[in-house]
Short mmCIF file of N, CA, C and O in Angstrom, two decimals:
data_model
loop_
_atom_site.label_atom_id
_atom_site.label_comp_id
_atom_site.label_asym_id
_atom_site.label_seq_id
_atom_site.Cartn_x
_atom_site.Cartn_y
_atom_site.Cartn_z
N MET A 1 0.82 -1.19 0.00
CA MET A 1 0.00 0.00 0.00
C MET A 1 0.86 1.26 0.00
O MET A 1 0.36 2.34 0.11
N SER A 2 2.15 1.10 -0.10
CA SER A 2 3.03 2.26 -0.03
C SER A 2 2.89 3.19 -1.22
O SER A 2 3.36 4.32 -1.16
N GLN A 3 2.28 2.75 -2.30
CA GLN A 3 2.12 3.59 -3.48
C GLN A 3 0.96 4.56 -3.38
O GLN A 3 0.75 5.38 -4.24
N ILE A 4 0.17 4.45 -2.33
CA ILE A 4 -1.00 5.29 -2.18
C ILE A 4 -0.57 6.70 -1.79
O ILE A 4 0.12 6.89 -0.80
N PRO A 5 -0.97 7.69 -2.58
CA PRO A 5 -0.60 9.07 -2.23
C PRO A 5 -1.38 9.55 -1.00
O PRO A 5 -2.55 9.24 -0.84
N GLU A 6 -0.71 10.28 -0.15
CA GLU A 6 -1.36 10.85 1.04
C GLU A 6 -2.25 12.02 0.67
O GLU A 6 -3.35 12.15 1.14
N ASP A 7 -1.74 12.90 -0.19
CA ASP A 7 -2.47 14.11 -0.56
C ASP A 7 -3.17 13.88 -1.89
O ASP A 7 -2.54 13.83 -2.95
N LEU A 8 -4.48 13.72 -1.83
CA LEU A 8 -5.26 13.47 -3.05
C LEU A 8 -5.73 14.76 -3.70
O LEU A 8 -6.26 14.73 -4.81
N SER A 9 -5.51 15.89 -3.04
CA SER A 9 -6.05 17.16 -3.54
C SER A 9 -5.42 17.60 -4.86
O SER A 9 -6.02 18.38 -5.59
N THR A 10 -4.25 17.10 -5.16
CA THR A 10 -3.58 17.51 -6.39
C THR A 10 -3.95 16.63 -7.58
O THR A 10 -3.58 16.95 -8.71
N LEU A 11 -4.68 15.55 -7.34
CA LEU A 11 -5.03 14.64 -8.42
C LEU A 11 -6.31 15.07 -9.12
O LEU A 11 -7.26 15.53 -8.49
N THR A 12 -6.32 14.89 -10.43
CA THR A 12 -7.53 15.16 -11.21
C THR A 12 -8.50 14.00 -11.02
O THR A 12 -8.13 12.95 -10.48
N GLY A 13 -9.72 14.16 -11.49
CA GLY A 13 -10.71 13.09 -11.41
C GLY A 13 -10.21 11.79 -12.03
O GLY A 13 -10.27 10.73 -11.39
N PRO A 14 -9.70 11.83 -13.27
CA PRO A 14 -9.19 10.61 -13.88
C PRO A 14 -8.01 10.01 -13.10
O PRO A 14 -7.87 8.80 -13.00
N GLN A 15 -7.17 10.86 -12.53
CA GLN A 15 -6.04 10.36 -11.73
C GLN A 15 -6.53 9.67 -10.45
O GLN A 15 -5.96 8.67 -10.03
N LEU A 16 -7.60 10.21 -9.87
CA LEU A 16 -8.18 9.56 -8.69
C LEU A 16 -8.69 8.17 -9.05
O LEU A 16 -8.46 7.20 -8.32
N VAL A 17 -9.38 8.07 -10.17
CA VAL A 17 -9.91 6.78 -10.61
C VAL A 17 -8.76 5.81 -10.89
O VAL A 17 -8.81 4.64 -10.47
N ARG A 18 -7.72 6.27 -11.57
CA ARG A 18 -6.58 5.40 -11.86
C ARG A 18 -5.90 4.94 -10.58
O ARG A 18 -5.51 3.78 -10.45
N ALA A 19 -5.75 5.85 -9.61
CA ALA A 19 -5.13 5.48 -8.33
C ALA A 19 -5.96 4.41 -7.62
O ALA A 19 -5.42 3.44 -7.08
N PHE A 20 -7.28 4.58 -7.65
CA PHE A 20 -8.16 3.60 -7.02
C PHE A 20 -8.06 2.25 -7.71
O PHE A 20 -7.90 1.21 -7.07
N LEU A 21 -8.12 2.25 -9.03
CA LEU A 21 -8.06 0.99 -9.78
C LEU A 21 -6.72 0.30 -9.62
O LEU A 21 -6.66 -0.94 -9.60
N ALA A 22 -5.64 1.06 -9.49
CA ALA A 22 -4.32 0.47 -9.29
C ALA A 22 -4.25 -0.29 -7.96
O ALA A 22 -3.52 -1.27 -7.85
N GLU A 23 -4.99 0.14 -6.97
CA GLU A 23 -4.98 -0.51 -5.66
C GLU A 23 -6.05 -1.58 -5.52
O GLU A 23 -5.95 -2.45 -4.66
N TYR A 24 -7.07 -1.53 -6.35
CA TYR A 24 -8.27 -2.34 -6.16
C TYR A 24 -8.00 -3.85 -6.10
O TYR A 24 -8.50 -4.54 -5.22
N ASP A 25 -7.24 -4.36 -7.03
CA ASP A 25 -7.05 -5.81 -7.13
C ASP A 25 -5.82 -6.35 -6.40
O ASP A 25 -5.51 -7.52 -6.52
N LYS A 26 -5.13 -5.53 -5.65
CA LYS A 26 -3.97 -6.01 -4.91
C LYS A 26 -4.43 -6.94 -3.79
O LYS A 26 -5.43 -6.67 -3.12
N PRO A 27 -3.71 -8.04 -3.60
CA PRO A 27 -4.12 -8.96 -2.54
C PRO A 27 -3.91 -8.35 -1.15
O PRO A 27 -2.92 -7.66 -0.90
N ARG A 28 -4.88 -8.60 -0.30
CA ARG A 28 -4.82 -8.14 1.09
C ARG A 28 -5.14 -9.34 1.96
O ARG A 28 -6.24 -9.87 1.89
N THR A 29 -4.17 -9.75 2.77
CA THR A 29 -4.36 -10.96 3.55
C THR A 29 -4.70 -10.70 5.00
O THR A 29 -5.19 -11.60 5.67
N THR A 30 -4.46 -9.50 5.48
CA THR A 30 -4.76 -9.21 6.88
C THR A 30 -5.88 -8.18 6.98
O THR A 30 -6.14 -7.43 6.04
N LYS A 31 -6.49 -8.15 8.15
CA LYS A 31 -7.54 -7.16 8.38
C LYS A 31 -6.97 -5.75 8.33
O LYS A 31 -7.62 -4.82 7.85
N ALA A 32 -5.75 -5.57 8.80
CA ALA A 32 -5.12 -4.25 8.76
C ALA A 32 -4.91 -3.79 7.32
O ALA A 32 -5.14 -2.62 7.00
N GLU A 33 -4.48 -4.70 6.46
CA GLU A 33 -4.31 -4.34 5.04
C GLU A 33 -5.65 -3.98 4.41
O GLU A 33 -5.72 -3.03 3.63
N ARG A 34 -6.67 -4.73 4.75
CA ARG A 34 -8.00 -4.42 4.21
C ARG A 34 -8.49 -3.08 4.75
O ARG A 34 -9.08 -2.29 4.02
N ALA A 35 -8.24 -2.82 6.04
CA ALA A 35 -8.65 -1.54 6.63
C ALA A 35 -7.94 -0.37 5.96
O ALA A 35 -8.55 0.67 5.69
N GLU A 36 -6.66 -0.54 5.67
CA GLU A 36 -5.90 0.51 4.98
C GLU A 36 -6.50 0.79 3.60
O GLU A 36 -6.59 1.94 3.18
N PHE A 37 -6.89 -0.29 2.91
CA PHE A 37 -7.51 -0.09 1.60
C PHE A 37 -8.83 0.67 1.73
O PHE A 37 -9.10 1.58 0.96
N PHE A 38 -9.66 0.30 2.71
CA PHE A 38 -10.93 1.00 2.88
C PHE A 38 -10.72 2.45 3.30
O PHE A 38 -11.50 3.33 2.92
N ASP A 39 -9.66 2.73 4.07
CA ASP A 39 -9.30 4.12 4.37
C ASP A 39 -9.05 4.88 3.07
O ASP A 39 -9.55 5.98 2.87
N PHE A 40 -8.23 4.26 2.21
CA PHE A 40 -7.90 4.87 0.93
C PHE A 40 -9.15 5.06 0.06
O PHE A 40 -9.37 6.13 -0.51
N LYS A 41 -9.97 4.01 -0.01
CA LYS A 41 -11.20 4.09 -0.80
C LYS A 41 -12.09 5.23 -0.31
O LYS A 41 -12.65 5.99 -1.10
N SER A 42 -12.19 5.37 1.01
CA SER A 42 -12.98 6.46 1.58
C SER A 42 -12.44 7.82 1.17
O SER A 42 -13.20 8.72 0.80
N ARG A 43 -11.12 7.97 1.21
CA ARG A 43 -10.50 9.24 0.84
C ARG A 43 -10.71 9.55 -0.64
O ARG A 43 -10.97 10.70 -1.01
N ILE A 44 -10.61 8.52 -1.50
CA ILE A 44 -10.81 8.71 -2.94
C ILE A 44 -12.24 9.21 -3.20
O ILE A 44 -12.46 10.21 -3.88
N PHE A 45 -13.23 8.48 -2.66
CA PHE A 45 -14.62 8.85 -2.93
C PHE A 45 -15.00 10.16 -2.26
O PHE A 45 -15.81 10.92 -2.81
N ALA A 46 -14.40 10.47 -1.11
CA ALA A 46 -14.66 11.76 -0.48
C ALA A 46 -14.12 12.90 -1.35
O ALA A 46 -14.77 13.94 -1.49
N ALA A 47 -12.96 12.68 -1.95
CA ALA A 47 -12.39 13.70 -2.84
C ALA A 47 -13.28 13.91 -4.07
O ALA A 47 -13.52 15.04 -4.48
N ILE A 48 -13.78 12.81 -4.62
CA ILE A 48 -14.68 12.92 -5.78
C ILE A 48 -15.96 13.64 -5.38
O ILE A 48 -16.45 14.52 -6.10
N ALA A 49 -16.52 13.28 -4.23
CA ALA A 49 -17.76 13.90 -3.77
C ALA A 49 -17.57 15.40 -3.54
O ALA A 49 -18.43 16.20 -3.91
N GLU A 50 -16.44 15.76 -2.96
CA GLU A 50 -16.17 17.18 -2.69
C GLU A 50 -16.02 17.97 -3.97
O GLU A 50 -16.54 19.08 -4.09
N ARG A 51 -15.33 17.42 -4.95
CA ARG A 51 -15.10 18.13 -6.20
C ARG A 51 -16.35 18.25 -7.05
O ARG A 51 -16.59 19.27 -7.67
N ASP A 52 -17.11 17.16 -7.11
CA ASP A 52 -18.24 17.10 -8.03
C ASP A 52 -19.58 17.29 -7.36
O ASP A 52 -20.60 17.34 -8.04
N GLY A 53 -19.61 17.35 -6.03
CA GLY A 53 -20.88 17.42 -5.33
C GLY A 53 -21.72 16.17 -5.58
O GLY A 53 -22.94 16.23 -5.62
N ASN A 54 -21.06 15.05 -5.75
CA ASN A 54 -21.70 13.80 -6.12
C ASN A 54 -22.20 13.06 -4.87
O ASN A 54 -21.39 12.57 -4.08
N PRO A 55 -23.52 12.95 -4.67
CA PRO A 55 -24.03 12.29 -3.47
C PRO A 55 -23.73 10.79 -3.45
O PRO A 55 -23.56 10.22 -2.37
N ASP A 56 -23.65 10.16 -4.61
CA ASP A 56 -23.30 8.74 -4.63
C ASP A 56 -21.87 8.53 -4.14
O ASP A 56 -21.59 7.61 -3.38
N ALA A 57 -20.96 9.39 -4.58
CA ALA A 57 -19.57 9.28 -4.12
C ALA A 57 -19.49 9.53 -2.62
O ALA A 57 -18.72 8.85 -1.93
N ALA A 58 -20.28 10.46 -2.12
CA ALA A 58 -20.29 10.72 -0.67
C ALA A 58 -20.79 9.49 0.09
O ALA A 58 -20.25 9.14 1.15
N ARG A 59 -21.79 8.83 -0.45
CA ARG A 59 -22.32 7.61 0.18
C ARG A 59 -21.27 6.50 0.16
O ARG A 59 -21.07 5.80 1.15
N PHE A 60 -20.58 6.32 -0.97
CA PHE A 60 -19.53 5.30 -1.06
C PHE A 60 -18.40 5.60 -0.08
O PHE A 60 -17.84 4.69 0.53
N ALA A 61 -18.07 6.88 0.08
CA ALA A 61 -17.02 7.27 1.03
C ALA A 61 -17.43 6.90 2.45
O ALA A 61 -16.63 6.37 3.22
N ALA A 62 -18.68 7.17 2.80
CA ALA A 62 -19.17 6.86 4.14
C ALA A 62 -19.18 5.35 4.40
O ALA A 62 -18.80 4.90 5.48
N CYS A 63 -19.59 4.58 3.40
CA CYS A 63 -19.60 3.12 3.55
C CYS A 63 -18.18 2.57 3.70
O CYS A 63 -17.92 1.70 4.54
N ALA A 64 -17.25 3.09 2.91
CA ALA A 64 -15.86 2.64 3.02
C ALA A 64 -15.28 3.02 4.37
O ALA A 64 -14.54 2.24 4.97
N ARG A 65 -15.63 4.19 4.87
CA ARG A 65 -15.15 4.61 6.20
C ARG A 65 -15.70 3.68 7.27
O ARG A 65 -14.99 3.27 8.19
N ALA A 66 -16.97 3.31 7.17
CA ALA A 66 -17.57 2.40 8.14
C ALA A 66 -16.89 1.03 8.09
O ALA A 66 -16.61 0.43 9.14
N ASP A 67 -16.60 0.54 6.88
CA ASP A 67 -15.89 -0.73 6.74
C ASP A 67 -14.51 -0.65 7.37
O ASP A 67 -14.07 -1.57 8.09
N SER A 68 -13.82 0.45 7.12
CA SER A 68 -12.49 0.64 7.69
C SER A 68 -12.55 0.69 9.21
O SER A 68 -11.75 0.02 9.89
N ASP A 69 -13.48 1.46 9.74
CA ASP A 69 -13.61 1.57 11.20
C ASP A 69 -13.88 0.21 11.84
O ASP A 69 -13.31 -0.12 12.88
N LEU A 70 -14.74 -0.58 11.21
CA LEU A 70 -15.05 -1.91 11.73
C LEU A 70 -13.81 -2.80 11.72
O LEU A 70 -13.51 -3.48 12.72
N LEU A 71 -13.07 -2.78 10.63
CA LEU A 71 -11.87 -3.60 10.56
C LEU A 71 -10.81 -3.16 11.56
O LEU A 71 -10.16 -3.99 12.21
N TRP A 72 -10.62 -1.84 11.71
CA TRP A 72 -9.65 -1.36 12.70
C TRP A 72 -10.07 -1.75 14.11
O TRP A 72 -9.23 -2.09 14.95
N ALA A 73 -11.38 -1.75 14.39
CA ALA A 73 -11.87 -2.18 15.70
C ALA A 73 -11.58 -3.66 15.92
O ALA A 73 -11.19 -4.08 17.02
N GLU A 74 -11.75 -4.48 14.88
CA GLU A 74 -11.44 -5.89 14.99
C GLU A 74 -9.94 -6.12 15.20
O GLU A 74 -9.55 -6.98 16.00
N VAL A 75 -9.10 -5.35 14.52
CA VAL A 75 -7.66 -5.45 14.71
C VAL A 75 -7.30 -5.10 16.15
O VAL A 75 -6.54 -5.81 16.81
N ALA A 76 -7.87 -4.02 16.67
CA ALA A 76 -7.58 -3.59 18.04
C ALA A 76 -8.07 -4.63 19.05
O ALA A 76 -7.37 -4.93 20.03
N ALA A 77 -9.25 -5.19 18.82
CA ALA A 77 -9.78 -6.20 19.74
C ALA A 77 -8.91 -7.44 19.73
O ALA A 77 -8.63 -8.02 20.78
N ASN A 78 -8.47 -7.84 18.55
CA ASN A 78 -7.60 -9.01 18.44
C ASN A 78 -6.28 -8.77 19.17
O ASN A 78 -5.77 -9.67 19.87
N GLU A 79 -5.72 -7.58 19.02
CA GLU A 79 -4.47 -7.27 19.73
C GLU A 79 -4.68 -7.26 21.23
O GLU A 79 -3.83 -7.75 21.98
N ALA A 80 -5.80 -6.74 21.68
CA ALA A 80 -6.09 -6.71 23.12
C ALA A 80 -6.24 -8.14 23.66
O ALA A 80 -5.76 -8.44 24.76
N LEU A 81 -6.91 -9.00 22.90
CA LEU A 81 -7.09 -10.38 23.33
C LEU A 81 -5.78 -11.16 23.35
O LEU A 81 -5.61 -12.10 24.12
N ASN A 82 -4.85 -10.76 22.51
CA ASN A 82 -3.56 -11.45 22.42
C ASN A 82 -2.47 -10.76 23.23
O ASN A 82 -1.29 -10.92 22.94
N GLY A 83 -2.84 -9.97 24.20
CA GLY A 83 -1.87 -9.36 25.10
C GLY A 83 -1.27 -8.07 24.61
O GLY A 83 -0.24 -7.63 25.10
N GLY A 84 -1.89 -7.42 23.64
CA GLY A 84 -1.43 -6.09 23.21
C GLY A 84 -0.06 -6.08 22.57
O GLY A 84 0.67 -5.11 22.67
N GLY A 85 0.33 -7.18 21.93
CA GLY A 85 1.61 -7.19 21.21
C GLY A 85 2.79 -7.57 22.08
O GLY A 85 3.92 -7.31 21.74
N ARG A 86 2.54 -8.18 23.22
CA ARG A 86 3.64 -8.61 24.09
C ARG A 86 4.38 -9.77 23.53
O ARG A 86 3.93 -10.62 22.89
#
């Protein structure tokens, strides 16, 4: 996931779509990797929604954020159950 740009504000609409598609099919084997992808997906769709006023993109961003939050909660719970990384 290191190829994901932090600042999406400089990307055009087509560049946002290309960045998303470049990450879409990469294998993710852990919940943390999946959560990172959903964080990214949320940021991409939020950027599209902000630029275009697109309510569908805003909805997709919110759903991706919810998925990310759920996965991060599962990661944290798993770490707590396993002694917090001891």
